[in-house]
XYZ file of C-alpha atoms in Angstrom:
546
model
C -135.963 -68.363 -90.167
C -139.797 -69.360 -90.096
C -141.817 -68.057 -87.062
C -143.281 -71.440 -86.375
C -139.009 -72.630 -86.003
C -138.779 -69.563 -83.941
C -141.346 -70.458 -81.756
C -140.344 -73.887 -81.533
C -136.936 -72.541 -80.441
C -138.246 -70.558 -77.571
C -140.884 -72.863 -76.442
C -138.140 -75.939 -76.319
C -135.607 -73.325 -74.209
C -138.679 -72.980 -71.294
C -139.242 -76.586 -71.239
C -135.131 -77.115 -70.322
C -135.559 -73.728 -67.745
C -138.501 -74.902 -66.772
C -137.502 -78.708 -65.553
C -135.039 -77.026 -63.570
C -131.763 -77.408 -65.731
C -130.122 -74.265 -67.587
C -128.812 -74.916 -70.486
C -125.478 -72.615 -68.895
C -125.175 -75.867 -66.723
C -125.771 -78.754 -69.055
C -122.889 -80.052 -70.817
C -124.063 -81.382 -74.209
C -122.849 -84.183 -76.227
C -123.645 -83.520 -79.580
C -122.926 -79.901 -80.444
C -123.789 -77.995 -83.980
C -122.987 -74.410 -84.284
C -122.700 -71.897 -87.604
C -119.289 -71.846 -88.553
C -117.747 -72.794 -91.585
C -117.131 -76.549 -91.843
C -120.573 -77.879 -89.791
C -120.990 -81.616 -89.719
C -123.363 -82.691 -92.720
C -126.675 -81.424 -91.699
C -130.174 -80.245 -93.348
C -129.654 -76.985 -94.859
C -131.519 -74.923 -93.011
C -130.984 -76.012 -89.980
C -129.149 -72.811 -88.061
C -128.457 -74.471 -84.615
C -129.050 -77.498 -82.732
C -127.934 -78.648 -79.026
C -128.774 -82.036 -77.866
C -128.407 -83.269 -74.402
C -127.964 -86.726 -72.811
C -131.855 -86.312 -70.983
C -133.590 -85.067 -74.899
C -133.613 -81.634 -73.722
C -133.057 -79.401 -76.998
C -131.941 -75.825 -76.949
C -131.807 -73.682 -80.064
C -134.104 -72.841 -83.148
C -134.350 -76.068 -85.657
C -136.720 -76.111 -88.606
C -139.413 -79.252 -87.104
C -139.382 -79.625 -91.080
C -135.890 -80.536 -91.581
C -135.040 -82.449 -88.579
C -136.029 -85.280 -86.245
C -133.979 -87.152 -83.348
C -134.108 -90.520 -82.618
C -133.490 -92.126 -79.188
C -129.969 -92.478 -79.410
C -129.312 -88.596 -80.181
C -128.168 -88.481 -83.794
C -130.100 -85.488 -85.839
C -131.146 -86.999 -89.847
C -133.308 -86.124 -92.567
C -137.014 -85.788 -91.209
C -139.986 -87.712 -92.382
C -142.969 -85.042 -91.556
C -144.093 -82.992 -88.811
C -145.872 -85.743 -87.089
C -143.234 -88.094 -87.189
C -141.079 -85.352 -85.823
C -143.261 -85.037 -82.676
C -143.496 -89.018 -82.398
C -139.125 -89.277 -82.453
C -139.067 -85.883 -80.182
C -141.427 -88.021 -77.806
C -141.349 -84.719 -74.945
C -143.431 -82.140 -77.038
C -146.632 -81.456 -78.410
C -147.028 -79.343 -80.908
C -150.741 -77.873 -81.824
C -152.370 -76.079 -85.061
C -151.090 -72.823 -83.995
C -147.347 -73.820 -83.860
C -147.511 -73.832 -79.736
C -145.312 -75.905 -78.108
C -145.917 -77.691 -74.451
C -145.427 -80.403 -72.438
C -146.635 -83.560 -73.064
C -147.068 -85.871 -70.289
C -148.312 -89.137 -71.945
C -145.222 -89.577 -73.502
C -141.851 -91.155 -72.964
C -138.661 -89.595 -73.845
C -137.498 -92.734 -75.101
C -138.218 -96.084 -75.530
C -135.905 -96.366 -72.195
C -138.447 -95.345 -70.408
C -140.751 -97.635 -71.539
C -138.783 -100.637 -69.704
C -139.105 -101.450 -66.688
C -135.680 -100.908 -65.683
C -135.340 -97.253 -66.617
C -139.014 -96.604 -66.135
C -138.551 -94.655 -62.869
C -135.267 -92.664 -62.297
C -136.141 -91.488 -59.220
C -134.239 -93.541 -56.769
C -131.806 -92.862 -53.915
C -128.835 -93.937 -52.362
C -131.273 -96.173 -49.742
C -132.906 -97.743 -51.974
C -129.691 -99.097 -53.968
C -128.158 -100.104 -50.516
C -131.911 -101.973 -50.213
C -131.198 -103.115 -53.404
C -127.656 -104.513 -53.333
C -127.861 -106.064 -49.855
C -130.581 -107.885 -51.006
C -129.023 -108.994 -54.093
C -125.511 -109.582 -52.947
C -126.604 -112.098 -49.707
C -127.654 -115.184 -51.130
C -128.921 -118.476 -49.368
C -127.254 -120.901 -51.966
C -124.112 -118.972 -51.684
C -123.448 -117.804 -48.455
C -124.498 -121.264 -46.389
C -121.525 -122.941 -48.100
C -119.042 -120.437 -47.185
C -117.229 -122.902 -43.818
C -117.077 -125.526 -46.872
C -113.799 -123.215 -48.067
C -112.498 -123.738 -44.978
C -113.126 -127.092 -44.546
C -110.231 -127.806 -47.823
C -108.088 -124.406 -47.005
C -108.169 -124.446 -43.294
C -107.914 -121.596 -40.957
C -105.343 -119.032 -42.434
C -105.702 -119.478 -45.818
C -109.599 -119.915 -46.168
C -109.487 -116.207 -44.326
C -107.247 -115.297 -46.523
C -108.886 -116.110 -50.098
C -112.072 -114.827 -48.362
C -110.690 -111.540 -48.521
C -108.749 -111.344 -51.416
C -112.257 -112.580 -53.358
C -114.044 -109.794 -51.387
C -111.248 -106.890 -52.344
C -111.500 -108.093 -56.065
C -114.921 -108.335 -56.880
C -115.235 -104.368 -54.635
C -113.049 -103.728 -57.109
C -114.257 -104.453 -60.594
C -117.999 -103.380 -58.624
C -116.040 -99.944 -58.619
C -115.383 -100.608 -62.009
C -118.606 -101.204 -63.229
C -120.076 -98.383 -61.386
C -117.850 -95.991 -63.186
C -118.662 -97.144 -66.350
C -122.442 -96.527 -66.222
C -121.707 -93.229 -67.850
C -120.383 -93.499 -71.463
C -118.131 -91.061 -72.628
C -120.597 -89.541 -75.080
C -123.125 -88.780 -71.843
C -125.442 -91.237 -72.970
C -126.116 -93.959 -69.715
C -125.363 -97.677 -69.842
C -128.294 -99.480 -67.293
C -127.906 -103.093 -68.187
C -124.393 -105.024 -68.248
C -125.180 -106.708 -71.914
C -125.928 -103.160 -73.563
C -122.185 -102.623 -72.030
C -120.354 -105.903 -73.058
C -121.981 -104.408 -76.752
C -120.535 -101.395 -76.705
C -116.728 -102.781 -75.287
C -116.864 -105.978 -77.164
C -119.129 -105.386 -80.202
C -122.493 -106.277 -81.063
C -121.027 -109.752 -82.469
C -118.718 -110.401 -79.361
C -120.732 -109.023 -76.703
C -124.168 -111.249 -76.818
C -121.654 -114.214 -77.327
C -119.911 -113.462 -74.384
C -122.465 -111.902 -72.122
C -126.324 -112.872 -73.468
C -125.581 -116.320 -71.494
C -124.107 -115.760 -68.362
C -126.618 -112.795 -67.859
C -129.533 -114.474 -68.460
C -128.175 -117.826 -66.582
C -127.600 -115.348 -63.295
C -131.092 -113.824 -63.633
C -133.637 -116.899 -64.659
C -131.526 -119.742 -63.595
C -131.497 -117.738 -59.797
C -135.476 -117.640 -60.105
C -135.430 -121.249 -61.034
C -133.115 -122.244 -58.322
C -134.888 -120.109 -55.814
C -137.995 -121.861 -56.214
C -136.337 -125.432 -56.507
C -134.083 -124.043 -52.288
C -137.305 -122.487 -51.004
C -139.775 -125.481 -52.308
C -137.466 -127.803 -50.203
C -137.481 -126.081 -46.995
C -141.272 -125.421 -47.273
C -142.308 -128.502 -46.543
C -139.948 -128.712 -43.293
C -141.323 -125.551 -41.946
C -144.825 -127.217 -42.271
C -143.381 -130.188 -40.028
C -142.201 -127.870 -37.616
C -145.363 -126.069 -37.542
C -147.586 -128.786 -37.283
C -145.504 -130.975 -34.278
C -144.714 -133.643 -33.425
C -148.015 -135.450 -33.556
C -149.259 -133.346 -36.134
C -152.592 -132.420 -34.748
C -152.738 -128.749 -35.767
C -152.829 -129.764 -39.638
C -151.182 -132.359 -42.195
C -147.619 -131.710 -43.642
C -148.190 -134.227 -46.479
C -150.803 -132.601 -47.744
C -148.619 -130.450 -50.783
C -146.519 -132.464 -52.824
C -142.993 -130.603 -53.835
C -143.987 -129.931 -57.137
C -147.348 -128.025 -55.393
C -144.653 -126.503 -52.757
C -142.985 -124.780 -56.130
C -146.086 -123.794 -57.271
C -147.170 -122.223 -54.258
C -143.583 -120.102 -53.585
C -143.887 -119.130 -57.597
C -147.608 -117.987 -57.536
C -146.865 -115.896 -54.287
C -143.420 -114.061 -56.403
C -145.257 -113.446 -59.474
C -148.564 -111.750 -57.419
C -145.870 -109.356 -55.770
C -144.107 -108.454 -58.790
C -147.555 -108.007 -60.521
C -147.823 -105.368 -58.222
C -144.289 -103.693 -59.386
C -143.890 -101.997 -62.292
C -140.283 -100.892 -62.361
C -137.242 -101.668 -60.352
C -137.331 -98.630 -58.805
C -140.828 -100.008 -57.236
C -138.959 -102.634 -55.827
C -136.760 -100.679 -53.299
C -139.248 -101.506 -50.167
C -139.704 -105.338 -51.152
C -135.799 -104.935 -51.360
C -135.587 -103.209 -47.769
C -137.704 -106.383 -46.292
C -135.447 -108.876 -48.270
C -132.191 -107.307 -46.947
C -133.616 -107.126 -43.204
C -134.421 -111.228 -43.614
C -131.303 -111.505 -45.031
C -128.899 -109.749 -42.544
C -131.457 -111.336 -39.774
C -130.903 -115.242 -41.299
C -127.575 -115.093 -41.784
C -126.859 -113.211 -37.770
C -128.813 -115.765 -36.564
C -126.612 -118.294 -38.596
C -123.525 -118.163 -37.022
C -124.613 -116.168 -33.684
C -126.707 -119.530 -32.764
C -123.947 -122.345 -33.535
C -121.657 -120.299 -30.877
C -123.786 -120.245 -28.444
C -124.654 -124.134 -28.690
C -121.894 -126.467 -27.834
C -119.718 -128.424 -30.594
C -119.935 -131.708 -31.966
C -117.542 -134.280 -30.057
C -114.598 -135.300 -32.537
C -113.964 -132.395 -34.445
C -111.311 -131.709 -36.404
C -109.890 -128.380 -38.396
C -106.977 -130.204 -40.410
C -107.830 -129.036 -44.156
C -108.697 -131.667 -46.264
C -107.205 -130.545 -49.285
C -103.424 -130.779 -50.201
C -101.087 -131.326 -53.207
C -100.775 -135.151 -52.841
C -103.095 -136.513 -55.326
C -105.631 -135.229 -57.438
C -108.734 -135.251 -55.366
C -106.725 -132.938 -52.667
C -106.256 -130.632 -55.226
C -109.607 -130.514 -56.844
C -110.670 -129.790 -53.459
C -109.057 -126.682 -53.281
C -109.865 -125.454 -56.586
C -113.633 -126.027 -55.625
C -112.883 -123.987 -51.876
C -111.691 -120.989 -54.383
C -115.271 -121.595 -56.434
C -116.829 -121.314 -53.059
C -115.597 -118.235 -52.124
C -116.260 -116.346 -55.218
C -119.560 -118.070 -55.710
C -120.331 -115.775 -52.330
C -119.893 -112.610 -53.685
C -122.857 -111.728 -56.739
C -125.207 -108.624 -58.001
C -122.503 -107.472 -60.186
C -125.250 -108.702 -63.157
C -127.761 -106.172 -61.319
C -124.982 -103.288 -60.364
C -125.840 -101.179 -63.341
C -129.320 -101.655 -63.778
C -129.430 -100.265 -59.569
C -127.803 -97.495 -60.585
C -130.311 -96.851 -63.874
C -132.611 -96.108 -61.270
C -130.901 -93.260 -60.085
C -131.641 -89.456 -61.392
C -128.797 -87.698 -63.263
C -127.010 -84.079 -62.925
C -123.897 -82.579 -63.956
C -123.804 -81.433 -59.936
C -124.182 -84.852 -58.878
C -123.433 -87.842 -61.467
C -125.044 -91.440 -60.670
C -121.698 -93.060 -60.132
C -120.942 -90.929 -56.950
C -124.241 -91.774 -55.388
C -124.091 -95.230 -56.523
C -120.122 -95.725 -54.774
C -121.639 -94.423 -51.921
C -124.248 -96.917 -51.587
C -122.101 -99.706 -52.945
C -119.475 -99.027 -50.116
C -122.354 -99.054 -47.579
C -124.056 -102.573 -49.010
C -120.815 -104.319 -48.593
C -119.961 -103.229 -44.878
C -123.491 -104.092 -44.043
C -122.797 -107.926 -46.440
C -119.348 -108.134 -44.739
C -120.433 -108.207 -41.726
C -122.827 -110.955 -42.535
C -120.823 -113.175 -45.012
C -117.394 -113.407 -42.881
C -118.703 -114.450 -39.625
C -120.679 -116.652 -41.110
C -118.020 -118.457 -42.406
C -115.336 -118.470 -39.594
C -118.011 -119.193 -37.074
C -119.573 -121.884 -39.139
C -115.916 -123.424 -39.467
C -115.574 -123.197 -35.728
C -118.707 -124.885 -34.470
C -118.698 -127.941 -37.420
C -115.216 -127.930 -38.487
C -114.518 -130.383 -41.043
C -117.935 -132.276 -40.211
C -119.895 -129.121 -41.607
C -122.499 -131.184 -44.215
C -121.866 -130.728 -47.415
C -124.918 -128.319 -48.267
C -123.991 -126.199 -45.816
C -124.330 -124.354 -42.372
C -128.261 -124.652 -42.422
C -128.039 -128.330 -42.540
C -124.881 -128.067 -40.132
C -126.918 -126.990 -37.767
C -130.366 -129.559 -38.768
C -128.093 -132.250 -38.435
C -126.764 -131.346 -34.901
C -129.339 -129.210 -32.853
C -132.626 -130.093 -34.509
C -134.130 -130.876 -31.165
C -136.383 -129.088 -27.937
C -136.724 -125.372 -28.385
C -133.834 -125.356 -31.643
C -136.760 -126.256 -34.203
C -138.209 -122.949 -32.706
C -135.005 -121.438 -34.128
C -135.027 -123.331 -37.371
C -138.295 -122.358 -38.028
C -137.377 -118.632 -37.935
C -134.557 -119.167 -40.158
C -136.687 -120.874 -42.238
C -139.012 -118.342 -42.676
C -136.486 -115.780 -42.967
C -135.032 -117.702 -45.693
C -138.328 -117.624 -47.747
C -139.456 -114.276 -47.145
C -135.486 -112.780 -48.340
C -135.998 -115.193 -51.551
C -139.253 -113.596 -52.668
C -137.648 -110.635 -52.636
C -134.481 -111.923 -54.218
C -136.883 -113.331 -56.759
C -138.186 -109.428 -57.991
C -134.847 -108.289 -58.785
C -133.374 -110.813 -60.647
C -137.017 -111.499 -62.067
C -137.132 -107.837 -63.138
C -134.089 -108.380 -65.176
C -135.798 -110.938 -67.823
C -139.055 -108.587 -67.252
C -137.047 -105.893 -68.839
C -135.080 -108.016 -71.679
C -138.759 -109.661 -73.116
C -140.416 -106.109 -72.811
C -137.433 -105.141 -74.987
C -138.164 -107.662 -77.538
C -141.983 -106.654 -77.426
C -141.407 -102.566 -77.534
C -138.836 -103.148 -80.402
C -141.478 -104.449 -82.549
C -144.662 -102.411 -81.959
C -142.776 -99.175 -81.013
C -144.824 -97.921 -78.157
C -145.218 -99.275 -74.444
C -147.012 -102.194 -73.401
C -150.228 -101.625 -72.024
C -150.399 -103.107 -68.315
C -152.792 -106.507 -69.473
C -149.352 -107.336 -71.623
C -146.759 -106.305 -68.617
C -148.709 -108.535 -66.589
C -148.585 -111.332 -69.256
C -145.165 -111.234 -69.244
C -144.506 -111.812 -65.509
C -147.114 -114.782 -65.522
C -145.481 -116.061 -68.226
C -141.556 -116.195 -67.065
C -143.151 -116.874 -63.809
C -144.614 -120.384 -65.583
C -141.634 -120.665 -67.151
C -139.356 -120.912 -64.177
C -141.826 -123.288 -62.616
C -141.409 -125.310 -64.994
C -137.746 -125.471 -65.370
C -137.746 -125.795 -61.749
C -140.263 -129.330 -62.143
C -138.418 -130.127 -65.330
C -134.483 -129.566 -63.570
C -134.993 -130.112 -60.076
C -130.880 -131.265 -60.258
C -130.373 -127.816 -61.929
C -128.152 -126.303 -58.288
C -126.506 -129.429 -58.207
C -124.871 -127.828 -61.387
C -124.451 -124.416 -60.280
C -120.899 -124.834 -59.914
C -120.327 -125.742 -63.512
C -122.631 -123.207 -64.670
C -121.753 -120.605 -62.362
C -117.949 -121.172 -62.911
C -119.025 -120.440 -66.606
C -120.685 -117.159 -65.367
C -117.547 -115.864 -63.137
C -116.193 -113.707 -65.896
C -118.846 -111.350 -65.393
C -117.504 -110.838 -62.242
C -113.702 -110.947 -62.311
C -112.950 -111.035 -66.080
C -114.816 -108.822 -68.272
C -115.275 -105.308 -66.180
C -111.666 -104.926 -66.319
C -111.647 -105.439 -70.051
C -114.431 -102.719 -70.135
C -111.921 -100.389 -68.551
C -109.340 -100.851 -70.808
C -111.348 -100.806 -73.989
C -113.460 -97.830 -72.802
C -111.172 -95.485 -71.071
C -107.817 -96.231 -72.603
C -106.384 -95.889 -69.555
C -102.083 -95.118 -70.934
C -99.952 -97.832 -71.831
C -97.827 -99.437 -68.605
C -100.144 -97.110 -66.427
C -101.081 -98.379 -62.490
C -104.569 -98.861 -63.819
C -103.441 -100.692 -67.798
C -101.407 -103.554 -65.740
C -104.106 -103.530 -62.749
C -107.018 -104.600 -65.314
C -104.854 -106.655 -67.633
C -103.736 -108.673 -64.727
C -106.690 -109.095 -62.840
C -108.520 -109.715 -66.017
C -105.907 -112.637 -66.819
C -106.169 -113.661 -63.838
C -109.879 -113.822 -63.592
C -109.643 -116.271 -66.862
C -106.831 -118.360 -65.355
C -109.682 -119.172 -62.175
C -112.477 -119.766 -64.219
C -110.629 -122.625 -66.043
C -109.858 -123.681 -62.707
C -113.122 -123.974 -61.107
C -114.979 -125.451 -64.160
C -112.248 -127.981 -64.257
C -112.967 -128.720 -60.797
C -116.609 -129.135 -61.587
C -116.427 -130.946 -64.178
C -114.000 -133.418 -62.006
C -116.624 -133.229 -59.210
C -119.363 -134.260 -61.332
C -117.416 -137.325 -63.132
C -116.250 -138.462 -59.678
C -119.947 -138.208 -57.892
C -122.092 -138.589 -60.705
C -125.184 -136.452 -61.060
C -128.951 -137.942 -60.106
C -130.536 -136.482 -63.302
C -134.281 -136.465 -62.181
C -135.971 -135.044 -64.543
C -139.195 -134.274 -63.494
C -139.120 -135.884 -60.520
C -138.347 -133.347 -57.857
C -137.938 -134.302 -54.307
């Protein structure tokens, strides 16, 4: 063996002591020993061990080998090129090997999504409250009840909460790939169950509709309660300043400029966590307040709780079917799950996925709490005359007078401060997949002038499909129905496809018939959008946002 491959040997072994992990300890995935039938390898290569972080133990010739990101050892280019793939190393005139700092250990690292593993099981509670509690989503919950009624709107609340805990457990166990290598983005997981082909035709869609179409829909929900908050702020004889002074479109612009500063200011997800732990506090605040306030005030006279939907005719039916949309429209961040848990750091004492249960089992006590309250006490106070956008407008349309525009206001504001921070997250999501694109093609990171390009430009980009489709939530349940299979559909097809779980087993007939199951209610609640919109009709404004 050559003394520079000998030194090369030793020098790698510190580096792996020396961060703190013994090789003893470190399981590898990819495993070449001398014996006499080795995998095909360059000659004189004597021994190589390759683990799932791109910490090497053993002597290699630098000569004869290189690794690239995804692990596999082939035929090496030069010495320099070695150093470039290796990405952890430097190595000097005189053969010396150290640290180097500059460097990535993979182009993973480069995104912001994997940029920072150094998160915690806070943070990803911060993280998935914030995520999972949605203003859209969770002010149209009493609508379910409204068509089900009392017992069996409680009842599909729950069975939509236990199923999409459930493939969220799913998910979370599947971060890890069998080969040790870590999945931190649910298309780069619908790839490597469904196929390269398969996967961006079944995935690329919903995931990007579920992270840009929320930005675009955030600013379209928060631009429209802007300019109320002004009227409540100004007075009634608006002598402190002049609500009509911002047109909507400026409203937009003013809620999108104000995102896109913060998440200048964030490189990675990871960065997010605290603008996460002030979105979940508005959020658990907002939605208290929600159904805490309509108990306390007394109810409409006239109201009814008969459910309005039925088997009799069509519309009755349709009515339901849109009451089962509702409540699984509720429950999201299953698009985000695995990208939270990329965040996290990695041992063979302590995998992500036991961290990550722990916080997901936290989150959704603490969203719980919030979400089913919220809809049985919203039923209560409105009954079947809850508005159709929901409990916010419920409680506009009957308490919007004396000190109750006090308590609008604070809901209001609430509202907007939880969306700019539901805004990074999601927004962080299409920060990472254009990054992608970029790294791909020069091969190195993006300095911070093009990072900051990026988020100005999907920041202009959302404004202007927000200006451009100011309709665009008035489709949500079409589009979203489209999108459900990312939540109750294809993470038990990951399962089986992935682990293999035994033919007939508990867990082979759970997945295949929840999976089924899942596709069976996404037919149903497009069809019932689709019968919504052809009955109502859609206002297409385009460009014309009000």
């Amino acid at each position: 063996m050559l003394p520079f491959s000998r030194s090369l040997g030793r020098s790698l072994r510190g580096l792996a002591l020396g961060s703190g992990r013994s090789s003893s300890r470190i399981q590898p995935f990819f495993e070449v020993e001398n014996d006499d039938h080795p995998p095909p390898l360059p000659p004189r290569a004597l021994s190589v061990q390759i683990y799932r972080e791109g910490v090497f133990n053993g002597e290699i010739s630098i000569k004869e080998l290189n690794v690239s990101q995804e692990g596999w050892v082939g035929d090496a280019v030069d010495k320099e090129e070695a150093v470039r793939r290796m990405a952890s190393v430097n190595i000097e005139a005189g053969g010396h090997v150290e640290e180097k700092k500059d460097m990535s250990l993979s182009p993973d690292e480069w995104l912001p999504l994997t940029e920072s593993r150094k998160g915690n099981i806070y943070s990803s509670v911060f993280h998935l409250v914030t995520s999972g509690i949605g203003m859209p989503q969770a002010v149209v919950l009493p609508l379910a009840f409204v068509a089900l009624g009392w017992a069996w709107g409680v009842i599909f609340l729950l069975l939509a909460f236990a199923w999409q805990l459930y493939t969220m457990w799913l998910l979370v166990q599947l971060h890890e790939a069998p080969s040790g290598s870590r999945i931190s983005r649910y298309l780069h997981l619908a790839i490597v169950s469904f196929g390269p082909k398969w996967g961006k035709l079944l995935a690329l869609f919903p995931v990007g509709y579920l992270a840009g179409a929320t930005c675009a829909s955030l600013i379209i929900s928060v631009g429209a309660i802007m300019k109320p908050l002004l009227l409540i702020l100004c007075g009634d004889e608006h002598q402190h300043c002049n609500p009509k002074a911002l047109t909507v479109v400026e409203w937009h612009l003013v809620f999108v400029t104000a995102a896109i500063l913060i998440a200048l200011l964030l490189p990675n997800l990871n960065s997010v966590a605290w603008v996460s732990l002030i979105g979940a506090t508005m959020a658990i605040a907002y939605c208290s307040l929600l159904w805490i306030l309509p108990l306390s005030k007394s109810r409409p006279s006239g109201i009814s709780y008969s459910p309005t939907g039925g088997f009799n005719n069509t519309a009755q039916v349709m009515s339901i079917l849109a009451a089962f949309g509702t409540n699984v429209f509720a429950y999201r961040g299953h698009n985000v799950v695995l990208e939270i848990e990329g965040t996290l750091p990695s041992s063979t004492t302590n995998p992500p996925r036991k961290t990550m249960w722990r916080a997901v089992i936290i989150s959704y006590i603490m969203i719980a709490i919030c979400l089913v309250p919220l809809a049985i006490a919203g039923y209560w106070a409105y009954g079947t005359m809850m508005p159709a956008k929901g409990e916010v407008y419920g409680f506009v349309t009957f308490h919007e007078h004396g000190r109750n525009k006090t308590e609008l206001a604070i809901i209001y504001f609430m509202v907007i401060i939880n969306s700019l921070c539901l805004y990074q997250i999601y927004g962080m999501v299409m920060f990472d997949t254009i990054e992608m694109r970029l790294t791909g093609k020069t091969n190195k990171p993006l300095p911070r002038w093009q990072r900051a390009a990026v988020r100005c430009f999907f920041g202009g980009v959302t404004f202007f499909i927000s200006v451009a489709l100011p309709f665009l939530p008035k489709l949500a349940p079409l589009i979203g129905g489209m999108a459900l299979p990312l939540t109750f559909v294809y993470p038990c097809f990951f399962w089986i496809i992935i682990k293999k779980p035994a033919k007939f087993s508990r867990m082979w007939w759970s997945n295949w018939v929840l999976g089924c199951a899942g596709i069976i209610l996404t037919v149903l609640v497009v069809t019932s959008a689709i019968y919504n919109l052809a009955k109502h009709g859609l206002y297409a404004n385009f460009f014309h946002p009000k």
